[in-house]
Coordinates of C-alpha atoms in Angstrom, one line a residue:
Chain D
M1 CA 0.0 0.0 0.0
I2 CA 1.2 3.5 -0.9
L3 CA 0.1 6.4 1.3
I4 CA 0.3 10.0 0.1
F5 CA 0.5 12.8 2.7
T6 CA -1.6 15.5 1.2
E7 CA -1.5 19.1 2.1
I8 CA -4.6 21.3 2.1
A9 CA -4.5 25.0 1.7
D10 CA -7.7 27.1 1.9
G11 CA -9.9 24.0 1.6
A12 CA -8.3 22.7 -1.5
I13 CA -5.6 20.1 -2.1
K14 CA -2.3 21.9 -3.0
K15 CA -1.1 21.5 -6.5
S16 CA 2.1 20.0 -5.4
S17 CA 0.2 17.4 -3.4
L18 CA -1.8 16.5 -6.5
E19 CA 1.6 15.8 -8.2
A20 CA 2.5 13.7 -5.2
I21 CA -0.7 11.7 -5.4
Y22 CA 0.0 11.0 -9.1
Y23 CA 3.5 10.0 -8.3
G24 CA 2.3 7.7 -5.5
S25 CA -0.3 6.1 -7.9
K26 CA 2.5 5.4 -10.4
V27 CA 4.6 3.8 -7.6
A28 CA 1.5 1.8 -6.6
E29 CA 1.1 0.5 -10.2
M30 CA 4.8 -0.5 -10.3
M31 CA 4.4 -2.4 -7.0
G32 CA 1.0 -4.0 -7.9
T33 CA -0.9 -2.2 -5.1
T34 CA -3.1 0.9 -4.7
A35 CA -2.6 4.5 -3.6
T36 CA -4.4 6.1 -0.7
A37 CA -4.2 9.8 0.1
L38 CA -4.3 11.1 3.7
A39 CA -5.8 14.5 4.0
I40 CA -5.8 16.3 7.4
G41 CA -7.8 19.4 8.1
N42 CA -10.8 21.2 6.7
A43 CA -11.9 20.3 3.2
D44 CA -15.1 19.3 1.4
E45 CA -15.7 15.7 0.4
A46 CA -16.1 16.8 -3.2
E47 CA -12.7 18.5 -3.2
L48 CA -11.0 15.5 -1.6
A49 CA -12.6 13.1 -4.1
K50 CA -10.6 14.9 -6.8
A51 CA -7.6 12.9 -5.6
G52 CA -9.1 10.1 -7.6
N53 CA -8.5 12.2 -10.8
F54 CA -4.8 12.0 -10.0
G55 CA -4.7 8.2 -9.2
A56 CA -5.7 7.8 -5.6
A57 CA -8.2 5.0 -5.0
K58 CA -9.2 6.3 -1.6
V59 CA -8.8 9.3 0.6
L60 CA -8.6 9.1 4.3
H61 CA -9.8 12.3 5.9
A62 CA -8.9 13.3 9.5
N63 CA -11.1 16.3 10.2
D64 CA -11.0 16.7 14.0
T65 CA -11.4 20.4 14.9
K66 CA -8.1 20.2 16.7
L67 CA -6.5 19.6 13.3
T68 CA -7.9 22.7 11.6
N69 CA -4.7 24.7 12.1
P70 CA -1.6 22.9 10.7
N71 CA 0.3 21.4 13.6
S72 CA 3.3 19.3 12.4
M73 CA 3.4 17.2 15.6
A74 CA -0.3 16.3 15.6
Y75 CA -0.3 15.7 11.8
A76 CA 2.8 13.5 12.2
S77 CA 1.0 11.4 14.8
V78 CA -2.0 10.9 12.4
L79 CA 0.3 10.0 9.6
A80 CA 2.3 7.5 11.6
E81 CA -0.9 5.9 13.0
T82 CA -2.4 5.7 9.5
V83 CA 0.8 4.1 8.1
K84 CA 0.5 1.4 10.8
S85 CA -3.2 0.8 10.4
I86 CA -3.2 0.4 6.6
G87 CA 0.2 -1.3 6.5
A88 CA 1.7 1.3 4.1
K89 CA 5.2 0.5 2.9
V90 CA 5.9 3.7 1.0
V91 CA 4.8 7.2 2.0
V92 CA 5.0 9.9 -0.7
T93 CA 4.8 13.7 0.0
A94 CA 5.5 16.8 -2.0
K95 CA 8.6 18.5 -0.5
S96 CA 7.7 21.5 1.6
S97 CA 9.0 22.8 5.0
F98 CA 5.7 21.8 6.6
A99 CA 5.6 18.3 5.0
D100 CA 9.3 17.9 6.1
A101 CA 8.3 18.6 9.7
V102 CA 5.4 16.1 9.5
T103 CA 7.2 13.3 7.8
A104 CA 10.3 13.7 10.0
R105 CA 8.4 13.0 13.2
A106 CA 6.5 10.2 11.5
A107 CA 9.8 8.7 10.4
G108 CA 11.0 8.8 14.0
A109 CA 7.9 7.0 15.2
L110 CA 8.1 4.4 12.4
K111 CA 11.8 3.9 12.0
A112 CA 11.4 4.9 8.4
A113 CA 14.1 5.8 5.8
V114 CA 13.4 9.3 4.6
V115 CA 14.8 10.6 1.3
G116 CA 14.2 14.1 0.2
N117 CA 14.2 15.9 -3.2
V118 CA 13.4 12.8 -5.2
T119 CA 13.5 13.7 -8.9
E120 CA 12.2 10.5 -10.7
L121 CA 10.0 7.5 -10.2
P122 CA 11.8 4.8 -8.3
D123 CA 13.8 2.0 -10.0
L124 CA 12.5 -1.3 -8.6
S125 CA 14.6 -3.6 -10.7
N126 CA 17.1 -4.3 -7.9
G127 CA 15.6 -3.3 -4.5
F128 CA 14.2 0.2 -4.2
Q129 CA 16.3 3.0 -5.8
V130 CA 15.5 6.7 -6.2
K131 CA 17.3 9.6 -7.8
V132 CA 17.6 12.6 -5.5
S133 CA 18.8 16.1 -6.1
I134 CA 21.8 16.9 -3.8
F135 CA 24.0 19.9 -3.0
T136 CA 21.0 22.2 -3.6
G137 CA 20.6 21.0 -7.2
K138 CA 24.3 20.9 -8.2
A139 CA 24.3 17.1 -8.5
F140 CA 22.2 13.9 -8.2
A141 CA 22.6 10.7 -6.2
D142 CA 21.1 7.3 -6.9
V143 CA 20.1 6.1 -3.5
N144 CA 19.2 2.6 -2.4
V145 CA 16.5 2.9 0.2
N146 CA 16.1 0.1 2.7
G147 CA 14.0 -0.1 5.8
D148 CA 10.5 -1.5 6.2
V149 CA 8.8 1.9 5.6
K150 CA 10.2 4.4 3.1
I151 CA 9.3 8.0 3.0
L152 CA 9.9 9.9 -0.3
A153 CA 9.6 13.7 -0.5
I154 CA 9.4 14.6 -4.2
K155 CA 10.4 17.8 -5.9
K156 CA 8.0 20.0 -7.9
N157 CA 7.5 19.1 -11.6
V158 CA 8.9 15.5 -11.2
V159 CA 5.8 14.1 -12.9
A160 CA 3.3 15.6 -15.3
P161 CA 0.0 14.2 -14.1
I162 CA -2.5 12.8 -16.6
E163 CA -6.0 13.2 -15.2
S164 CA -8.0 10.0 -15.2
G165 CA -11.5 11.4 -14.5
N166 CA -11.9 9.0 -11.6
I167 CA -13.3 9.9 -8.3
A168 CA -11.8 8.6 -5.0
T169 CA -13.9 7.4 -2.2
V170 CA -13.5 9.5 0.9
E171 CA -13.5 7.9 4.3
N172 CA -13.4 9.8 7.6
I173 CA -11.0 8.7 10.2
S174 CA -10.7 9.8 13.9
P175 CA -7.3 9.0 15.1
A176 CA -6.5 9.4 18.8
L177 CA -4.7 12.8 19.5
A178 CA -2.6 13.0 22.7
D179 CA -2.7 16.3 24.6
N180 CA 1.1 16.7 24.4
L181 CA 0.8 17.1 20.6
F182 CA -0.6 20.5 21.2
A183 CA 2.3 21.7 23.5
A184 CA 3.1 24.8 21.3
K185 CA 1.0 27.9 21.5
V186 CA 0.8 29.9 18.3
T187 CA 0.4 33.5 19.5
E188 CA 0.4 35.3 16.1
T189 CA 0.3 34.4 12.4
I190 CA 1.5 36.9 9.9
K191 CA 0.7 35.8 6.4
A192 CA 0.5 37.7 3.1
T193 CA -3.0 37.2 1.7
G194 CA -4.0 37.1 -1.9
M195 CA -0.4 36.3 -2.9
I196 CA 0.6 33.4 -5.1
S197 CA 2.5 30.8 -3.0
L198 CA 6.2 31.0 -4.0
P199 CA 7.1 27.3 -3.6
E200 CA 4.0 26.3 -5.5
A201 CA 4.2 28.9 -8.3
D202 CA 4.7 27.9 -12.0
L203 CA 5.9 31.4 -12.8
V204 CA 8.2 33.6 -10.7
V205 CA 9.5 37.1 -11.2
S206 CA 12.4 37.9 -8.9
G207 CA 14.4 41.0 -8.1
G208 CA 17.9 41.7 -6.9
R209 CA 20.0 44.7 -5.8
G210 CA 19.8 46.0 -9.4
M211 CA 16.3 47.1 -8.5
K212 CA 18.0 49.8 -6.4
G213 CA 15.5 50.1 -3.6
P214 CA 12.2 48.9 -2.3
E215 CA 10.4 51.9 -3.8
N216 CA 11.3 50.7 -7.3
W217 CA 9.5 47.4 -7.1
Q218 CA 6.3 48.5 -8.9
P219 CA 7.4 47.5 -12.5
L220 CA 8.4 44.1 -11.2
L221 CA 5.1 43.7 -9.4
D222 CA 3.2 44.8 -12.5
L223 CA 4.9 42.1 -14.6
A224 CA 4.2 39.5 -12.0
D225 CA 0.6 40.6 -11.8
A226 CA 0.2 40.5 -15.6
L227 CA 1.7 37.0 -15.8
G228 CA -0.1 35.7 -12.6
A229 CA 3.4 35.0 -11.2
A230 CA 4.7 34.9 -7.7
T231 CA 7.3 37.4 -6.6
A232 CA 10.7 36.5 -5.2
C233 CA 14.0 38.2 -4.4
S234 CA 17.7 37.6 -3.8
K235 CA 19.4 37.3 -0.4
P236 CA 20.8 40.9 -0.3
V237 CA 17.3 42.2 -1.0
S238 CA 15.8 40.3 1.9
D239 CA 18.8 41.1 4.2
L240 CA 18.2 44.8 3.4
D241 CA 14.5 44.4 4.3
W242 CA 13.5 45.6 0.8
R243 CA 11.3 42.5 0.6
P244 CA 10.0 40.0 3.2
H245 CA 12.2 37.1 4.1
H246 CA 9.8 34.4 2.8
E247 CA 10.5 35.8 -0.7
H248 CA 14.2 35.1 -0.5
V249 CA 15.2 32.4 -3.0
G250 CA 18.6 30.7 -2.9
Q251 CA 20.9 28.4 -1.0
T252 CA 19.7 29.6 2.4
G253 CA 16.2 30.6 1.3
V254 CA 13.3 29.0 -0.6
K255 CA 14.3 26.6 -3.4
V256 CA 11.9 27.0 -6.3
A257 CA 11.3 24.9 -9.4
P258 CA 8.9 26.9 -11.6
N259 CA 8.4 26.5 -15.3
L260 CA 9.6 30.1 -15.7
Y261 CA 11.9 32.2 -13.5
I262 CA 12.6 35.8 -14.5
A263 CA 15.5 37.4 -12.7
C264 CA 15.6 41.2 -12.7
G265 CA 18.8 42.9 -11.6
I266 CA 20.3 39.7 -10.0
S267 CA 23.9 39.0 -10.8
G268 CA 23.6 35.3 -10.2
A269 CA 25.9 34.4 -7.3
I270 CA 26.3 30.6 -7.0
Q271 CA 24.2 30.7 -3.8
H272 CA 21.3 32.3 -5.7
L273 CA 21.6 29.8 -8.5
A274 CA 21.3 27.0 -6.0
G275 CA 17.8 28.1 -5.3
V276 CA 16.6 28.4 -8.9
N277 CA 18.6 25.8 -10.9
S278 CA 15.6 23.4 -11.0
S279 CA 13.6 26.0 -13.0
K280 CA 12.6 24.8 -16.5
V281 CA 13.3 28.1 -18.2
L282 CA 15.5 30.9 -16.7
V283 CA 15.3 34.5 -18.0
V284 CA 17.9 37.0 -16.9
I285 CA 17.6 40.8 -17.3
N286 CA 20.7 42.7 -16.2
K287 CA 22.5 45.8 -17.4
D288 CA 25.8 44.1 -16.9
P289 CA 26.6 41.8 -19.8
E290 CA 29.2 40.1 -17.7
A291 CA 26.7 39.1 -15.0
P292 CA 27.4 35.4 -14.2
F293 CA 23.7 34.6 -14.3
F294 CA 23.7 34.8 -18.1
K295 CA 25.8 31.6 -18.2
A296 CA 23.0 29.7 -16.5
A297 CA 20.1 31.4 -18.4
D298 CA 18.0 30.2 -21.3
Y299 CA 17.1 33.8 -22.4
G300 CA 18.9 37.0 -21.6
I301 CA 18.3 40.7 -22.1
V302 CA 21.2 43.1 -21.4
G303 CA 19.5 46.3 -20.5
D304 CA 18.0 48.6 -17.8
V305 CA 15.4 46.6 -15.9
F306 CA 13.3 49.8 -15.5
E307 CA 13.0 50.1 -19.3
V308 CA 12.7 46.4 -20.0
L309 CA 10.1 45.5 -17.4
P310 CA 7.3 47.8 -18.7
K311 CA 7.9 46.5 -22.2
L312 CA 7.4 43.0 -21.1
T313 CA 4.3 43.8 -19.0
K314 CA 2.8 45.6 -22.1
A315 CA 3.5 42.6 -24.3
V316 CA 2.0 40.2 -21.8
L317 CA -1.2 42.3 -21.5
A318 CA -1.4 42.7 -25.3
N319 CA -1.2 39.0 -25.8
K320 CA -4.0 38.2 -23.3
Chain X
M1 CA 21.0 25.7 30.8
K2 CA 22.6 23.0 28.6
I3 CA 22.5 23.5 24.9
L4 CA 23.5 20.8 22.3
V5 CA 24.3 22.3 18.9
C6 CA 24.6 19.7 16.1
I7 CA 26.8 20.7 13.2
S8 CA 27.4 19.2 9.8
S9 CA 30.6 19.5 7.8
V10 CA 29.8 20.3 4.2
P11 CA 31.6 21.7 1.1
D12 CA 31.7 25.5 1.0
T13 CA 28.5 26.7 -0.9
T14 CA 30.7 28.1 -3.7
S15 CA 32.3 24.7 -4.3
K16 CA 32.2 23.1 -7.7
I17 CA 30.9 19.6 -7.2
S18 CA 32.5 16.6 -9.0
F19 CA 32.9 12.9 -8.4
T20 CA 35.6 10.3 -8.6
D21 CA 36.0 6.5 -8.5
G22 CA 33.5 5.9 -11.3
D23 CA 31.1 8.5 -9.9
T24 CA 30.8 6.7 -6.5
K25 CA 32.6 9.3 -4.4
L26 CA 32.6 13.0 -4.0
N27 CA 35.9 14.5 -5.3
K28 CA 37.2 16.3 -2.2
A29 CA 40.3 17.7 -4.0
G30 CA 40.2 21.5 -3.9
V31 CA 37.0 21.5 -1.9
T32 CA 36.9 23.6 1.3
Y33 CA 34.7 22.3 4.1
I34 CA 32.7 24.5 6.3
I35 CA 30.2 24.3 9.2
G36 CA 26.8 23.8 7.5
P37 CA 25.5 27.4 6.9
Y38 CA 22.3 26.8 8.7
D39 CA 24.1 25.0 11.6
D40 CA 26.3 28.0 11.8
Y41 CA 23.2 30.2 12.6
A42 CA 22.2 27.7 15.3
L43 CA 25.6 27.9 16.8
A44 CA 25.7 31.7 16.7
R45 CA 22.4 31.9 18.5
A46 CA 23.5 29.4 21.2
V47 CA 26.6 31.5 21.8
E48 CA 24.4 34.7 22.1
L49 CA 22.2 32.9 24.6
K50 CA 25.2 31.8 26.6
E51 CA 26.5 35.4 26.6
Q52 CA 23.1 36.7 27.8
S53 CA 22.3 34.3 30.6
G54 CA 24.9 31.6 30.8
A55 CA 24.8 28.2 29.3
I56 CA 27.1 25.2 28.6
I57 CA 27.3 24.5 24.9
T58 CA 28.2 21.1 23.6
V59 CA 28.8 20.8 19.9
L60 CA 28.0 17.5 18.2
N61 CA 29.0 16.2 14.8
V62 CA 28.1 12.9 13.3
G63 CA 31.0 12.3 10.9
N64 CA 34.5 11.1 10.3
A65 CA 37.8 12.7 11.5
D66 CA 37.8 15.0 8.4
A67 CA 35.2 17.1 10.3
E68 CA 37.5 18.0 13.2
P69 CA 38.6 21.4 11.8
Q70 CA 34.9 22.4 11.7
I71 CA 34.4 21.1 15.2
R72 CA 37.4 23.1 16.5
K73 CA 36.0 26.2 14.8
A74 CA 32.7 25.7 16.6
L75 CA 34.7 25.5 19.9
A76 CA 36.6 28.6 18.9
I77 CA 33.3 30.4 18.3
G78 CA 32.2 29.6 21.8
A79 CA 31.1 26.0 22.4
D80 CA 32.5 24.5 25.6
D81 CA 33.1 20.9 24.6
A82 CA 32.5 18.6 21.6
I83 CA 31.4 15.1 20.8
R84 CA 32.0 13.4 17.4
V85 CA 30.1 10.2 16.6
D86 CA 32.7 8.5 14.4
V87 CA 30.7 7.4 11.4
E88 CA 29.9 8.5 7.8
P89 CA 26.6 10.5 8.1
T90 CA 24.6 8.5 5.5
D91 CA 20.9 9.0 5.9
S92 CA 18.6 11.3 8.1
Y93 CA 17.2 8.5 10.3
F94 CA 20.7 7.1 11.0
V95 CA 22.1 10.6 11.9
A96 CA 19.1 11.4 14.0
E97 CA 19.6 8.1 15.9
Q98 CA 23.1 9.1 16.8
I99 CA 22.1 12.6 17.9
A100 CA 19.2 11.2 20.0
A101 CA 21.6 8.7 21.7
V102 CA 23.9 11.6 22.7
A103 CA 21.0 13.8 23.7
K104 CA 19.5 11.1 26.0
E105 CA 22.8 10.9 27.9
G106 CA 23.2 14.7 28.3
N107 CA 19.8 16.0 29.4
Y108 CA 19.9 19.1 27.2
D109 CA 17.4 21.9 27.5
L110 CA 17.8 22.9 23.9
I111 CA 19.0 21.0 20.9
L112 CA 19.7 23.3 18.0
M113 CA 20.8 22.6 14.5
G114 CA 20.3 24.0 11.0
R115 CA 17.0 23.6 9.2
E116 CA 18.8 21.4 6.8
T117 CA 22.3 20.4 5.7
S118 CA 23.5 21.9 2.5
D119 CA 24.5 18.6 1.0
Y120 CA 21.3 16.5 1.1
N121 CA 18.9 19.3 2.0
S122 CA 16.4 16.9 3.5
G123 CA 15.5 19.0 6.5
V124 CA 14.1 16.2 8.7
V125 CA 16.8 15.3 11.2
H126 CA 15.5 17.8 13.9
G127 CA 12.0 16.3 13.7
I128 CA 13.2 12.7 13.9
V129 CA 15.3 13.6 16.9
G130 CA 12.3 15.3 18.6
E131 CA 10.2 12.3 18.0
M132 CA 12.8 9.9 19.3
L133 CA 13.2 11.9 22.5
G134 CA 9.5 12.5 22.9
I135 CA 9.9 16.3 22.9
P136 CA 8.5 19.0 20.6
S137 CA 10.5 20.1 17.5
F138 CA 10.0 23.2 15.4
S139 CA 11.6 24.3 12.1
P140 CA 12.5 26.6 10.4
V141 CA 13.0 28.9 13.4
M142 CA 14.0 32.5 12.6
Q143 CA 13.9 34.0 16.1
L144 CA 14.5 32.4 19.5
D145 CA 14.4 34.0 22.9
L146 CA 14.1 32.4 26.3
N147 CA 12.0 33.4 29.2
G148 CA 12.9 31.0 32.0
N149 CA 11.7 27.6 30.9
E150 CA 9.7 29.0 28.0
A151 CA 11.0 29.5 24.4
I152 CA 9.5 32.3 22.4
M153 CA 10.0 31.7 18.7
T154 CA 9.2 32.9 15.2
R155 CA 8.9 30.2 12.6
E156 CA 8.7 30.7 8.9
I157 CA 5.6 29.3 7.2
E158 CA 4.6 29.4 3.6
G159 CA 4.0 33.0 2.6
G160 CA 4.7 34.4 6.1
K161 CA 5.6 33.6 9.6
E162 CA 4.1 32.7 13.0
K163 CA 5.1 33.5 16.6
L164 CA 4.9 30.6 19.0
T165 CA 5.8 29.6 22.5
A166 CA 6.6 26.2 24.0
S167 CA 8.3 24.9 27.1
L168 CA 11.8 23.4 27.1
P169 CA 13.2 20.9 26.3
L170 CA 12.9 21.5 22.5
V171 CA 14.6 20.5 19.3
L172 CA 14.8 23.4 16.8
G173 CA 15.9 23.6 13.2
C174 CA 17.3 27.1 12.7
Q175 CA 17.7 29.5 9.8
E176 CA 18.5 33.2 9.3
P177 CA 17.9 35.8 10.7
I178 CA 18.1 33.9 14.1
A179 CA 21.6 35.3 14.6
E180 CA 24.6 36.6 12.6
W181 CA 27.4 34.2 11.8
K182 CA 30.3 34.5 14.2
I183 CA 33.9 34.6 13.3
P184 CA 36.3 33.2 16.0
N185 CA 38.7 35.6 17.6
M186 CA 42.4 34.7 18.4
R187 CA 41.6 33.9 22.0
G188 CA 38.8 31.6 21.0
I189 CA 41.1 29.8 18.5
M190 CA 43.8 29.3 21.2
T191 CA 41.4 28.0 23.8
A192 CA 39.6 25.7 21.3
R193 CA 42.8 23.6 21.0
T194 CA 42.5 22.4 24.6
K195 CA 38.7 22.1 24.9
P196 CA 37.6 18.5 25.3
L197 CA 36.6 16.6 22.1
K198 CA 35.2 13.1 22.8
V199 CA 35.0 10.6 20.0
I200 CA 32.4 7.9 20.4
P201 CA 31.3 4.9 18.2
A202 CA 28.0 4.9 16.3
A203 CA 24.9 2.8 17.2
G204 CA 22.5 1.2 14.8
S205 CA 22.9 0.9 11.0
A206 CA 22.2 3.1 8.0
L207 CA 18.9 2.8 6.1
T208 CA 20.2 4.0 2.7
T209 CA 23.3 3.5 0.5
T210 CA 24.3 5.7 -2.4
E211 CA 25.1 3.7 -5.5
K212 CA 26.2 6.4 -7.9
Y213 CA 26.4 10.2 -8.3
S214 CA 25.8 12.3 -11.4
L215 CA 25.9 15.9 -12.6
P216 CA 23.1 17.8 -14.4
A217 CA 23.3 18.0 -18.2
P218 CA 25.2 21.1 -19.2
K219 CA 23.0 24.1 -20.0
G220 CA 22.7 25.2 -23.7
A221 CA 23.7 28.7 -24.8
C222 CA 21.7 31.6 -23.5
K223 CA 19.6 33.2 -26.3
M224 CA 20.1 37.0 -26.2
I225 CA 17.3 39.4 -27.0
P226 CA 18.2 43.1 -27.7
A227 CA 16.7 45.4 -25.0
E228 CA 14.9 47.6 -27.5
E229 CA 13.0 44.5 -28.7
A230 CA 12.4 43.1 -25.2
E231 CA 8.7 42.4 -26.0
K232 CA 10.0 39.6 -28.3
L233 CA 10.9 37.6 -25.2
I234 CA 7.2 37.1 -24.4
E235 CA 6.6 35.7 -27.8
L236 CA 9.5 33.3 -27.5
L237 CA 8.4 32.1 -24.0
K238 CA 5.0 31.3 -25.6
T239 CA 6.0 29.7 -28.9
E240 CA 9.5 28.4 -28.4
A241 CA 9.9 27.6 -24.6
K242 CA 6.1 27.0 -24.2
V243 CA 6.0 28.1 -20.6
L244 CA 3.4 30.8 -21.0

């Protein structure tokens, strides 16, 4: 049995989790078994049934009111108990910092091997082998995974789901929740609303020190808005507080893997590249033709970002 | 207050990665090793807490003898003693098992480490350790203050952050801006030489083995578009790259 840990945001299954469900269903096919999705928190049955469209035969839904707010320890307890009760041998999740926190504690409870940043379907010809991205995307390793239970955290865009049109059956579960799982008190949540989630985004427009100051961000925001893209920034920009820390992309920030990453006024230090090198298409706009980022880019424009950005926005809007 | 800071020894983030022995080993020639960048933030915050209200900091590394320069550096920055579990740090569960064994012996109030190592980037060791010890774990923590037995933290969440409090003992995965990286001073470097470093054997066995490494396919040439015709980019992204 394959179990997919599914993340819910605003009542809907996250796109990355739909990819994980599809990946899990492919692993299930290879192993001659079925895929079950585990959804925790508030969501409609009709929404959860969509997991079937991505290959899950069944959805187990834990909807205790104590689980409405994401709590990695409580979610991990539900995950570990579910793995035991259905006898799952492989757990699949989309890689995210919340999913990491959940699968980590579940791994501790289950004595499970955890492998992160999986980039392909496993090779089952000789044991259980997966390819993982290492050194923040600079290399890959083929890893043999042993252990009775295996937990795989997959990168974004590893599979291109083909929708089957099937509907999954949804079954409610009520796992026991110990009081000590709720030891932490969240006193304040500060979250940007109405923004496109950066780790989930297919399109990202990102700015560096070449933007010259937080007051100059409007042309970049306009392009992101026209494209329906998430916004990001380089480390110096977040260090200078020009943009919030959760937008910082790079070695010590968010690692993204969008279809398109447009870098505006970012020179392309190796630490920044580490956060974006899994992007399908990289566009670099920089007035310095010697900027190292051009060597990693698919498309480049040498020019003033403040002249180039409005032209791009205009072209996007004209093409709509 | 007893703080355990777990550090990894990893190639400098600017290193060019290559492999030897038929792509089965990392090529260490010309590679500079450093304290994991996230672990370095955890260490820096531990030293600040020690300066503020007193603490004994033990630094722990799961790794072979090659990691000793990084351990000595951590001692020079302000840790009081060190433990090295003498084994190749293969997979997250195995490493966590070593950390948990040391932690059980030492009765630490705080166990700090980076949110992830910069080699395998899995970001799960702190959570596994927390579960093994039966104490809460949080990550990625960007702010940490102590008020008696209570930790006041800010944690990054997708699209924002949250403030939370919990009672010690805790395991925390740390990231910037929890503290500024510290550079050891001369006195620290001198005293680090004589601070105790205990080497102990590993327990348990690894759950993964790496068969082979590979590098990404080289990138094709960058297609340049003149700035005065910037709008052509949008057309190319639609028709050629097919990402719009």
